Tab-separated table of C-alpha atoms and ligand atoms in Angstrom:
chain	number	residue	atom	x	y	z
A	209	UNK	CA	103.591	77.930	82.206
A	210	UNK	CA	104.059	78.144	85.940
A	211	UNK	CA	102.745	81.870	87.894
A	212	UNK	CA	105.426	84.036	88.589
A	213	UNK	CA	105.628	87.055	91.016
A	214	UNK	CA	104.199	90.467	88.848
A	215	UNK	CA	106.953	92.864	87.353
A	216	UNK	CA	108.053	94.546	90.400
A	217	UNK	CA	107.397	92.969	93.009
A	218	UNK	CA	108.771	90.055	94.789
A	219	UNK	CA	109.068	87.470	97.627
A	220	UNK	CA	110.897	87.635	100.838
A	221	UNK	CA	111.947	84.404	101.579
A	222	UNK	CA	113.582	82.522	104.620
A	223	UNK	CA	116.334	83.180	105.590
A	224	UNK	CA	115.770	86.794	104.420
A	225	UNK	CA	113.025	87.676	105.562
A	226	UNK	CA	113.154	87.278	109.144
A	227	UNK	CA	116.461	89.745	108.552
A	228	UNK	CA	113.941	92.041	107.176
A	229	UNK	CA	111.677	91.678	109.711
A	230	UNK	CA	114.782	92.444	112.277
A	231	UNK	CA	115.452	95.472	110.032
A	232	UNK	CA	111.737	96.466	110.502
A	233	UNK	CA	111.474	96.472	114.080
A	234	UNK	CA	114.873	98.022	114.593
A	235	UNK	CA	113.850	101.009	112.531
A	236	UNK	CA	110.684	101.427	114.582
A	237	UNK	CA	112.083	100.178	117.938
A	238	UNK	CA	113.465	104.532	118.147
A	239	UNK	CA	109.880	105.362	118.056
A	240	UNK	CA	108.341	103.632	120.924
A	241	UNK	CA	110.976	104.916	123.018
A	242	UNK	CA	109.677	107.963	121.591
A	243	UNK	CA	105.780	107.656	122.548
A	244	UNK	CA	105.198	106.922	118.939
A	245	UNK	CA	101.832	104.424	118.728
A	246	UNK	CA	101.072	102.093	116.279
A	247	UNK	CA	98.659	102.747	113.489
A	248	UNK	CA	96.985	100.621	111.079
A	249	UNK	CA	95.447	101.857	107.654
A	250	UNK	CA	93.551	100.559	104.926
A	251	UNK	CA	95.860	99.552	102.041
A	252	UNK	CA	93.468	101.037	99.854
A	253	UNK	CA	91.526	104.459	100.251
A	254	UNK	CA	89.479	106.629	98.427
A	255	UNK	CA	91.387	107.680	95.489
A	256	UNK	CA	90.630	111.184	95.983
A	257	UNK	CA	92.459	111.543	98.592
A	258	UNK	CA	95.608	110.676	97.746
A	259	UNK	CA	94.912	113.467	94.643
A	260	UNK	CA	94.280	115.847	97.255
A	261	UNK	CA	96.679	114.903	99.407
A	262	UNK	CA	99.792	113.930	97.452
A	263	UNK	CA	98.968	116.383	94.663
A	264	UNK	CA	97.745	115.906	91.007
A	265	UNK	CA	100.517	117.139	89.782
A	266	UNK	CA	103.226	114.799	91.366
A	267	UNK	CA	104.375	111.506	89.290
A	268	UNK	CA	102.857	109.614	92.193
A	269	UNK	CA	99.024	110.569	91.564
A	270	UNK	CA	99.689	111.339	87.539
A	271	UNK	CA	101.755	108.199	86.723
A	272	UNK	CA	102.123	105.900	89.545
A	273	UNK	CA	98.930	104.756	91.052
A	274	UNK	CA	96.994	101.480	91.138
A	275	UNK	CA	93.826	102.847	91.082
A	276	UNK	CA	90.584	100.311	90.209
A	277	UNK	CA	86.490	100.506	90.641
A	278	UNK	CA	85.230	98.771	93.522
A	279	UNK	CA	82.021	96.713	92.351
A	280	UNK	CA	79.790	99.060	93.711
A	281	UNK	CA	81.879	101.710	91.393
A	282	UNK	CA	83.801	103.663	93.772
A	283	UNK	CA	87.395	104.902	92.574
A	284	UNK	CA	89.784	103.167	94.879
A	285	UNK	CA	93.727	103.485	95.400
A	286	UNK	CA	96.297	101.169	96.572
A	287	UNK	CA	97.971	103.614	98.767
A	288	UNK	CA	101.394	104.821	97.383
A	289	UNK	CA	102.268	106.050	100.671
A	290	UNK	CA	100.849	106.431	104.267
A	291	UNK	CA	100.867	110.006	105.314
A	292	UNK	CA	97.736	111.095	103.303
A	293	UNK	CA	96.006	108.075	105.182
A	294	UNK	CA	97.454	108.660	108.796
A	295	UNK	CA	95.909	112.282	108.483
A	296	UNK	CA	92.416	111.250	107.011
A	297	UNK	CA	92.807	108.468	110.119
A	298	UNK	CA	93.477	111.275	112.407
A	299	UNK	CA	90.546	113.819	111.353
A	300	UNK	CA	88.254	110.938	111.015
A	301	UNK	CA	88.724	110.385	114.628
A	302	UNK	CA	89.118	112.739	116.054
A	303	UNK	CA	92.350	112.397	117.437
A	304	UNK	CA	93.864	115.880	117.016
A	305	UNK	CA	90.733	117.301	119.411
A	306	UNK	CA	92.795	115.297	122.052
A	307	UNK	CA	96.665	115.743	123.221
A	308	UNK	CA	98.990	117.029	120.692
A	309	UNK	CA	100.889	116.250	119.099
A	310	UNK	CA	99.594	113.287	117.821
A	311	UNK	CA	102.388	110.536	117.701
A	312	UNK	CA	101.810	107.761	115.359
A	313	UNK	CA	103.987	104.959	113.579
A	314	UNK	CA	103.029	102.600	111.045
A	315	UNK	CA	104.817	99.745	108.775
A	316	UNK	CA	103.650	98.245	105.760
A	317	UNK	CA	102.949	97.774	101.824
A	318	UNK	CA	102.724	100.674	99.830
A	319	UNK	CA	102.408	100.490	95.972
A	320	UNK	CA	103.665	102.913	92.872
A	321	UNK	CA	103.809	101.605	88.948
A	322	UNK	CA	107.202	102.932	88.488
A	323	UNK	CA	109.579	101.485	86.618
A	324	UNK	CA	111.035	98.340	88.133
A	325	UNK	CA	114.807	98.679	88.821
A	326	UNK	CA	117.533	97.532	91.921
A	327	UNK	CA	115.785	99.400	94.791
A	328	UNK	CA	112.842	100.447	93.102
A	329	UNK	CA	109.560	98.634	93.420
A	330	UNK	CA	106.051	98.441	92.685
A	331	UNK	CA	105.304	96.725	96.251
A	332	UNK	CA	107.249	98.242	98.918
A	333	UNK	CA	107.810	98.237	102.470
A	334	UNK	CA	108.036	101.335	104.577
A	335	UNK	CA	108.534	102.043	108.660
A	336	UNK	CA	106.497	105.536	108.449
A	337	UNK	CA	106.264	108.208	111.693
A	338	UNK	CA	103.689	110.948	111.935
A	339	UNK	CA	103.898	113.827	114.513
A	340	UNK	CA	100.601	116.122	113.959
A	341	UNK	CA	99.733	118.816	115.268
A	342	UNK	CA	102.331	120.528	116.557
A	343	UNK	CA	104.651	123.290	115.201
A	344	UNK	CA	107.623	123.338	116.807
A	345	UNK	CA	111.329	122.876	115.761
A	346	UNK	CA	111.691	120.136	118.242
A	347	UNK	CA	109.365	117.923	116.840
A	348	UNK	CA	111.275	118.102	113.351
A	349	UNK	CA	113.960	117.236	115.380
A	350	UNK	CA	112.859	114.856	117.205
A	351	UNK	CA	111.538	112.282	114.558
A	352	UNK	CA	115.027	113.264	112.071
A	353	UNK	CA	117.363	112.173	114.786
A	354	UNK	CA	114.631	108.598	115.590
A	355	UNK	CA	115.500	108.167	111.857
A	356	UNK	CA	119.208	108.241	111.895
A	357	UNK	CA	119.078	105.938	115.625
A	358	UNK	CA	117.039	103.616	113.741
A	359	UNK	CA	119.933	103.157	110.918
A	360	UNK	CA	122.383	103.542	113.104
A	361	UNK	CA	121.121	100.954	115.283
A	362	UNK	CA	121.273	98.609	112.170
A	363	UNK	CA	125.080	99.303	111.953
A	364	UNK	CA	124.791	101.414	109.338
A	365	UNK	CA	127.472	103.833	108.570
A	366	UNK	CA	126.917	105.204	105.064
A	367	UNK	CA	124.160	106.552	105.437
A	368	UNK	CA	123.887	110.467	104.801
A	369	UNK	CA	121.581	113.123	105.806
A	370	UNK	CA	120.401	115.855	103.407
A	371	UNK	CA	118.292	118.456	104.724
A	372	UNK	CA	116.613	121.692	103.072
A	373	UNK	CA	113.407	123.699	104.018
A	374	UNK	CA	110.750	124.566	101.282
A	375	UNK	CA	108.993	128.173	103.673
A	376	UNK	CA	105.731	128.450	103.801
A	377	UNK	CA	103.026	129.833	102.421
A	378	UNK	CA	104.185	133.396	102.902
A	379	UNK	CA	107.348	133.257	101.567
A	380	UNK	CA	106.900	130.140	99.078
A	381	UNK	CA	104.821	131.821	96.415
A	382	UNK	CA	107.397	134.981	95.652
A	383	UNK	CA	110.115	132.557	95.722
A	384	UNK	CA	107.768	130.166	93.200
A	385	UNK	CA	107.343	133.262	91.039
A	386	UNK	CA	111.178	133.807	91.009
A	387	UNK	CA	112.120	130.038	89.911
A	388	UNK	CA	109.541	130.063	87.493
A	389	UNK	CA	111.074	133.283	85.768
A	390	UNK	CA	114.342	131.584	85.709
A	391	UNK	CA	113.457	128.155	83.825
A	392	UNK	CA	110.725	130.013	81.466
A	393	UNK	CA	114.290	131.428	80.092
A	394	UNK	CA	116.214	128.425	79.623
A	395	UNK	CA	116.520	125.813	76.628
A	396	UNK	CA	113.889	122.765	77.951
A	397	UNK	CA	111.301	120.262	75.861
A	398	UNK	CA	107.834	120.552	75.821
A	399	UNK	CA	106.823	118.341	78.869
A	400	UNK	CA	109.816	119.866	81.002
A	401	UNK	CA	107.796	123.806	80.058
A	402	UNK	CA	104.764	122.635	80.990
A	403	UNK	CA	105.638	121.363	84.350
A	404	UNK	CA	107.339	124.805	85.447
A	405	UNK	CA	103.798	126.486	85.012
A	406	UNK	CA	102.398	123.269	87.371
A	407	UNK	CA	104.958	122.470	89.970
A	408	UNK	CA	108.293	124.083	89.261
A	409	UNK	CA	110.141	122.971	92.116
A	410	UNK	CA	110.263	119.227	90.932
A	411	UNK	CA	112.275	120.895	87.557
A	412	UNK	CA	114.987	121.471	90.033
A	413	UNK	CA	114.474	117.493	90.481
A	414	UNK	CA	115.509	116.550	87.022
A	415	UNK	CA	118.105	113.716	86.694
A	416	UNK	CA	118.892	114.585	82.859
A	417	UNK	CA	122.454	116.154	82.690
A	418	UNK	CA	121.564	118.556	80.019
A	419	UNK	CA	118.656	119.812	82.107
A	420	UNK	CA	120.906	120.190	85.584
A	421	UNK	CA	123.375	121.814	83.173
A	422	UNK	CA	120.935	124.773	82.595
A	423	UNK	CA	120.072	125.057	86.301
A	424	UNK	CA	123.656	126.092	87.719
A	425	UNK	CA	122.096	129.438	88.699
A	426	UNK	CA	118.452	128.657	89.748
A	427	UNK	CA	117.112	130.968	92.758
A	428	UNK	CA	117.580	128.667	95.579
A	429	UNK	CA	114.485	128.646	98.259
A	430	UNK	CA	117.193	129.799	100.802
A	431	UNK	CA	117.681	132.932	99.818
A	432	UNK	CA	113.605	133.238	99.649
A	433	UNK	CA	112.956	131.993	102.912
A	434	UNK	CA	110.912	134.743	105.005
A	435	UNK	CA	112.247	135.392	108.673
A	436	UNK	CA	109.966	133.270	110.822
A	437	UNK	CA	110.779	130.134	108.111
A	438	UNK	CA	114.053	130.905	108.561
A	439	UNK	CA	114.473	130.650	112.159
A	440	UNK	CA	112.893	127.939	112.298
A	441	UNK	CA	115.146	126.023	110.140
A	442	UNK	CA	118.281	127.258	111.773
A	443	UNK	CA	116.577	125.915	115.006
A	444	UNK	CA	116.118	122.826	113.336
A	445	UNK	CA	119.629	122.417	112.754
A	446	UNK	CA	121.063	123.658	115.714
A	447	UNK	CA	118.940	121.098	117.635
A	448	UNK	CA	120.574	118.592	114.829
A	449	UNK	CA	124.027	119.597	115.576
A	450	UNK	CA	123.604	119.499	119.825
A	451	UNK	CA	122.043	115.974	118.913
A	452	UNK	CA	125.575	115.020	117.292
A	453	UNK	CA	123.474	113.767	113.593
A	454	UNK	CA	125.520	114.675	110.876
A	455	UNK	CA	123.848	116.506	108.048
A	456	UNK	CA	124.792	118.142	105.040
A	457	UNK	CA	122.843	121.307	103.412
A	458	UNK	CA	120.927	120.806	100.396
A	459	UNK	CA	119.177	123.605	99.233
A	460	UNK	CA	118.354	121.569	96.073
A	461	UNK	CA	116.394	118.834	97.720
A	462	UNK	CA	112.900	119.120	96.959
A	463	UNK	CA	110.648	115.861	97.325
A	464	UNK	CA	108.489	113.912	95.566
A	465	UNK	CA	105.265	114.672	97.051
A	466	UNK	CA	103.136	118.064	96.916
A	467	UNK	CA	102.293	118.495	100.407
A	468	UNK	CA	105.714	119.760	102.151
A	469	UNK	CA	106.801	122.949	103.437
A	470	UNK	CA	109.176	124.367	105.368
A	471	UNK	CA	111.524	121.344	106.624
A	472	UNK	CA	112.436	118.333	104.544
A	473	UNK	CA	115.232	115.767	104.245
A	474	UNK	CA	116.236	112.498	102.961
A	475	UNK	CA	118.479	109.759	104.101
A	476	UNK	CA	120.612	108.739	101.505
A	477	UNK	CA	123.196	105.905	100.517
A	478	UNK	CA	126.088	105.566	99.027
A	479	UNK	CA	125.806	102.147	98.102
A	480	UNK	CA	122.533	102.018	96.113
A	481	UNK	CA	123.279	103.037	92.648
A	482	UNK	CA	120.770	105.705	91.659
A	483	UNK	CA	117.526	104.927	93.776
A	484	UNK	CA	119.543	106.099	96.792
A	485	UNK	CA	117.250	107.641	99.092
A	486	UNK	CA	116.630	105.404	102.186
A	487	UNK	CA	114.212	107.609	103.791
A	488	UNK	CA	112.741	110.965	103.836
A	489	UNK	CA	110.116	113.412	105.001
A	490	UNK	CA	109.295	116.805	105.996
A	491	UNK	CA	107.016	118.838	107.661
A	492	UNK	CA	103.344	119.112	105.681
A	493	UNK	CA	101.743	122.469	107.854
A	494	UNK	CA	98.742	122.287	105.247
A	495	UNK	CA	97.903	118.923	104.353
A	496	UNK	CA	94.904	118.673	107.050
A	497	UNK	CA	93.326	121.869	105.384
A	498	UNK	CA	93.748	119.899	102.140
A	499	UNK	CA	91.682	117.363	103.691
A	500	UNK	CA	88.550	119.243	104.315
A	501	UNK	CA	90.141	119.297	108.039
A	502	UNK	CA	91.443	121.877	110.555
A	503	UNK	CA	94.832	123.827	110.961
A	504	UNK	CA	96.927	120.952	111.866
A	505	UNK	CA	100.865	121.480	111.353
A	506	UNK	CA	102.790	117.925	111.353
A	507	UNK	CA	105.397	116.518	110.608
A	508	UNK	CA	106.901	113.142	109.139
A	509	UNK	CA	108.957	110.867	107.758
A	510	UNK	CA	108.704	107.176	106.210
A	511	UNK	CA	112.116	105.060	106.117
A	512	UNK	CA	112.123	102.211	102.824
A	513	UNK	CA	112.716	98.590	104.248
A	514	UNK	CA	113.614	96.962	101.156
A	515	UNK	CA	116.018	99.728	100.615
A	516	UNK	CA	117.394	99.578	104.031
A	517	UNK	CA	117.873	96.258	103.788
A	518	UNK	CA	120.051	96.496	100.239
A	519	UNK	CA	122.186	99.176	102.149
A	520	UNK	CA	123.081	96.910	105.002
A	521	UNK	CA	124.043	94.184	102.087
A	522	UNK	CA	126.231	96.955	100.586
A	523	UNK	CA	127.957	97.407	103.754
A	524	UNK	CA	128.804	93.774	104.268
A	525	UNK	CA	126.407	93.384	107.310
A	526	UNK	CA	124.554	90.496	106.540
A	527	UNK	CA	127.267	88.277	105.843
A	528	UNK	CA	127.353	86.216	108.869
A	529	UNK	CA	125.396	83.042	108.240
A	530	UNK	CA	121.783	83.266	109.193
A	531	UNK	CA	121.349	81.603	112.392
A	532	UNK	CA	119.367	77.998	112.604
A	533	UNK	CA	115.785	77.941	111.881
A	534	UNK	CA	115.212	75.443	114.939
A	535	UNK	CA	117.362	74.821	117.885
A	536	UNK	CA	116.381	71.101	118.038
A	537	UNK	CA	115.402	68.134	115.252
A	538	UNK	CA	113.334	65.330	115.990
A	539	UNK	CA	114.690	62.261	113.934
A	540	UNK	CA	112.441	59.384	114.635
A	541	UNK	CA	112.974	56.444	113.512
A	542	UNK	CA	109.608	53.895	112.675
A	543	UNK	CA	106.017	54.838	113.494
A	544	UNK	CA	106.109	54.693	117.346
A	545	UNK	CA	108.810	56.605	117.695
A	546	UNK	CA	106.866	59.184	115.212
A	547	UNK	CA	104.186	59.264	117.531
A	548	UNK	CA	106.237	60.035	120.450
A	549	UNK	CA	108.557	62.497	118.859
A	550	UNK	CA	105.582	64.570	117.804
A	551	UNK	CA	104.714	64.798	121.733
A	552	UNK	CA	107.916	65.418	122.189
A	553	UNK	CA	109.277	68.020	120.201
A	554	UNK	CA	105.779	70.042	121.250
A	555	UNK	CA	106.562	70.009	125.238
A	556	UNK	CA	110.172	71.052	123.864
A	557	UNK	CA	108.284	74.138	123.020
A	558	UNK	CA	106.571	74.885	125.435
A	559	UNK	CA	109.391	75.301	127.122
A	560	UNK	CA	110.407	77.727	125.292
A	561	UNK	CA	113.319	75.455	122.821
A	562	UNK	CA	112.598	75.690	119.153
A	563	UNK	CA	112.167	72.600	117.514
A	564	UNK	CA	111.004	70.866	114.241
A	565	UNK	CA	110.997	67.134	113.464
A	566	UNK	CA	111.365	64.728	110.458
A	567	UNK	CA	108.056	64.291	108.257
A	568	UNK	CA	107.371	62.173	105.663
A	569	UNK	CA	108.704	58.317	107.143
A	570	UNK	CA	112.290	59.509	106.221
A	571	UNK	CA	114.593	56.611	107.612
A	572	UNK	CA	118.021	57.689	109.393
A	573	UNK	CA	119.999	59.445	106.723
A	574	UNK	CA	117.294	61.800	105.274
A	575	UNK	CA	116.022	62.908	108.445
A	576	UNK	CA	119.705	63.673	109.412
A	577	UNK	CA	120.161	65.823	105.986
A	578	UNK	CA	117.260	67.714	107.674
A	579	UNK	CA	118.726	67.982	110.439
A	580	UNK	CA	121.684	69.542	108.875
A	581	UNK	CA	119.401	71.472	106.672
A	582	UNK	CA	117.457	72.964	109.795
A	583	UNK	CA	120.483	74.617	111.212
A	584	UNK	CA	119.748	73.007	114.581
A	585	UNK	CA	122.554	72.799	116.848
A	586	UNK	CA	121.094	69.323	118.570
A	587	UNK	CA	119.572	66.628	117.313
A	588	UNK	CA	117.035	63.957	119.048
A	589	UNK	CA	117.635	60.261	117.418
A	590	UNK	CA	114.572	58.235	118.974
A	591	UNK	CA	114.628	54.682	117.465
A	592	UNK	CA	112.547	51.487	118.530
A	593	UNK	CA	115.372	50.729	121.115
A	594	UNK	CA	115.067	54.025	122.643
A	595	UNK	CA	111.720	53.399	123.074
A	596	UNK	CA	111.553	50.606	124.678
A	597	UNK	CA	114.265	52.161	127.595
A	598	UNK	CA	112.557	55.449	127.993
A	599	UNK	CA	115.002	57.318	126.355
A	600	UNK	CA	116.208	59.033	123.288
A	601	UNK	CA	119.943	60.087	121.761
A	602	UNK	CA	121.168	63.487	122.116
A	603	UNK	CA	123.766	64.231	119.444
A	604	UNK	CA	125.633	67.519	119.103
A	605	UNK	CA	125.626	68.512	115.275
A	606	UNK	CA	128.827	70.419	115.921
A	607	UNK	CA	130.731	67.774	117.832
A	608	UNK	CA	129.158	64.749	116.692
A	609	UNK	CA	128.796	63.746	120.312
A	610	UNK	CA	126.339	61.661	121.537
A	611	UNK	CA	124.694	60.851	124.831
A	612	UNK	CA	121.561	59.120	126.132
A	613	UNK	CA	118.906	61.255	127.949
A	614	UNK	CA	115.644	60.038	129.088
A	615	UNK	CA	112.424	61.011	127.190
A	616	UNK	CA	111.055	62.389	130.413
A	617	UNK	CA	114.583	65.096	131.185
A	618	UNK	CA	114.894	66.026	127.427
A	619	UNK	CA	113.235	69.055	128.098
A	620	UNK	CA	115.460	70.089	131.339
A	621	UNK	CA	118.770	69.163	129.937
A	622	UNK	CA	118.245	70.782	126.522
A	623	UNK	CA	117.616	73.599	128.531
A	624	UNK	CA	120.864	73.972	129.824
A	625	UNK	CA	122.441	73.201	126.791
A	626	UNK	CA	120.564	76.203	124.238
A	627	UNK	CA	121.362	79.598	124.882
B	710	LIG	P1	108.898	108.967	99.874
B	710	LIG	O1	110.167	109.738	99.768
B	710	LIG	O2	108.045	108.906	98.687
B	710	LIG	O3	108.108	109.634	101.088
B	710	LIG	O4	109.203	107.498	100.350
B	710	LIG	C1	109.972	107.247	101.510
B	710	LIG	C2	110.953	106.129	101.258
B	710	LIG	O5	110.281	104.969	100.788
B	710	LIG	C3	111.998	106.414	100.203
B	710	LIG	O6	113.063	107.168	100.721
B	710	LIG	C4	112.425	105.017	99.799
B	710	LIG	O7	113.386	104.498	100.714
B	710	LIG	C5	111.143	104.232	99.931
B	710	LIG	N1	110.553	104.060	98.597
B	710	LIG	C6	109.802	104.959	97.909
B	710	LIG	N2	109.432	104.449	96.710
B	710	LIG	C7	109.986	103.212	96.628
B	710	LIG	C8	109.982	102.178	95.633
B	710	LIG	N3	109.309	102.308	94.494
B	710	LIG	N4	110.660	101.030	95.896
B	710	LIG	C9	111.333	100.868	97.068
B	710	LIG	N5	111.358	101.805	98.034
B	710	LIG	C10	110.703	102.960	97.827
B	710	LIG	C11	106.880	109.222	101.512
B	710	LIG	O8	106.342	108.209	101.190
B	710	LIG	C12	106.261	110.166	102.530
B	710	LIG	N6	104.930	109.637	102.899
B	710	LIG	C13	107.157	110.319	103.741
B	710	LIG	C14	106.588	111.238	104.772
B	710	LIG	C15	105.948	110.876	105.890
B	710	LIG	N7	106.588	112.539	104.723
B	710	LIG	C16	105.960	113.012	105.779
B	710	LIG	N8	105.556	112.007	106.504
């Protein structure tokens, strides 16, 4: 039996994934315009501090996490997602004694047992952004509208914005309270009863019809917010609207992940079936404290790659052909020739032309199937002949056309001819 890739995960192959890795850098290219910087984490951490962070009582931490003894029997995590870690980076260096806010972007693996479906993984990419420190409209702001630019910038154009504020902790505890005396009333299982005592918000959450049936008249956090939460969100939005981002209102959205308050969204898409969210984040005033660290009010977001990159399949914009690996292919013809091809096609980058030649002795017909294969617009046909007269065949893949250039201009005229 031959290895395959574990349940939930799998490879991104060429040509696809240097589209991804397009997709990547356009959705952070936003944030360096920004003054974002660039952060590197562990991909594992201690696992207690995703518990802290995330919260025991999300699905992430109770259901969801690749957690394993180190040999030296610590409790470690593959991290689910990066926020918990950009803050622990943050605090462990210090960085919020220094200018804030904080700016930081990051890109990479995350990991969460769920189950495996179209769009939903167990080895994920995300583009994540991290603003800490700071407390100010703006800044939520800010990183929403570097979000939509990014999927805009992509060609996107189905891609909605959902946005909703949680309060604080002055007005989120009556309004907790209130909820919680609404579901304790209604018809739900054992598991769903439990969970309103723990985290009642993520009841609003569930998917099951009979469930969302039931919550027609739910208290909305809205109509709880206190007046400083509330002025903040309509600043939020007003800065929203002058920025020209279309949003809609959802005073149902509540996230996945314990450590939001007042402001949260999520980009979603029309195109993805039911694992529709393409992004999301929110502002997390008291994860820091939760962290054994100072006041530090933030705010974030993290965009999905993998799921970006199904939505711009769903919208027909990967359609075009992927362009050539190589701009040039070295066919040589006979061991000589081998010898000097390999020279050649390495000055050929140098300056600056990609190339790729023939391996393996292939005679004429193979190495022009590779060729072909390669996507290269030129080929170089170098055969004992050639040799001998300091020179090599240039022929055009799309034309056919063939001239004779000498080994020593090969570099110069191909020059002219690619891009
Ligand atoms: P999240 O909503 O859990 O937030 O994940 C953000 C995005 O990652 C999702 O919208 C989705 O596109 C992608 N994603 C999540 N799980 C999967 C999966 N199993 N397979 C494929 N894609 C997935 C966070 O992770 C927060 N840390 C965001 C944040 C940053 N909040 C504040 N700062």
């Amino acid at each position: 039996m031959s290895f395959q890739a574990p349940k939930g995960t799998f490879d991104w192959l060429p040509p696809r994934s240097e589209r991804v890795l397009a997709v990547r850098e356009a959705l952070v290219a936003p944030l360096r315009l920004a003054g974002y910087g660039y952060v590197e984490t562990p991909v594992f951490e201690d696992t207690e501090l995703f518990k802290r962070g995330v919260g025991e009582s999300t699905d992430v931490v109770s259901k969801e996490m690749y957690t394993f003894p180190d040999r030296a029997g610590r409790s470690l995590t593959l991290r689910p997602e990066g926020t918990a870690s950009v803050v622990r980076a943050v605090l462990q260096h210090n960085l919020h004694t220094g200018q804030l806010p904080v700016k930081l972007w990051y890109s990479g693996s995350q990991f969460r047992y769920e189950r495996a479906q179209k769009g939903r993984y167990r080895h994920f990419w995300q583009v994540g952004a991290e603003a800490l420190g700071s407390e100010d409209p703006a800044l939520d702001a800010e990183l929403i509208v570097l979000g939509a630019r990014g999927f805009a910038s992509l060609g996107l154009r189905q891609v909605r914005l959902l946005v909703n504020s949680l309060g604080d902790k002055n007005c989120r505890p009556a309004y907790r309270a209130a909820l919680q005396e609404f579901l304790r009333g209604l018809d739900l299982d054992e598991d769903t009863r439990a969970r309103i005592e723990i985290n009642p918000l993520r009841v609003l959450d569930d998917k099951r019809p009979e469930v969302q049936a039931q919550l027609t008249g739910a208290p909305l956090v809205v109509d709880h917010l206190c007046a400083a939460c509330k002025s903040y969100h309509e600043e939020v939005r007003s800065l929203l609207t002058a920025s020209g981002v279309a949003f809609e209102d959802d005073p149902r959205l509540v996230r996945g992940l314990d450590y939001y308050t007042r402001t949260t969204f999520e980009f979603v898409h029309g195109g993805l079936g039911s694992q529709s969210a393409v992004g999301g984040g929110g502002r997390y005033d008291g994860l820091s404290e939760m962290l054994g660290g100072p006041p530090l009010p933030s705010v974030g977001w993290a965009l999905g790659v993998d799921r970006t990159y199904l939505a711009m399949e769903a919208e027909g914009l990967l359609d075009e052909a992927a362009p050539g690996r190589v701009q040039v292919y070295g066919v040589p013809l006979g061991d000589d020739a081998r010898r000097r091809m390999f020279l050649l096609v390495s000055e050929l980058r140098e300056a600056g032309i990609s190339a790729d030649m023939a391996f393996g002795g292939k005679g004429l017909k193979g190495a022009m199937k590779g060729a072909d294969r390669s996507g290269a617009r030129f080929a170089l046909i170098l055969g004992e002949r050639d040799l001998a007269a300091e020179a090599v065949q240039l022929k055009d893949l799309t034309t056919a056309e063939q001239t004779e250039v000498p080994l020593a201009q090969v570099a110069d005229v191909l020059k002219g001819k690619v891009q």
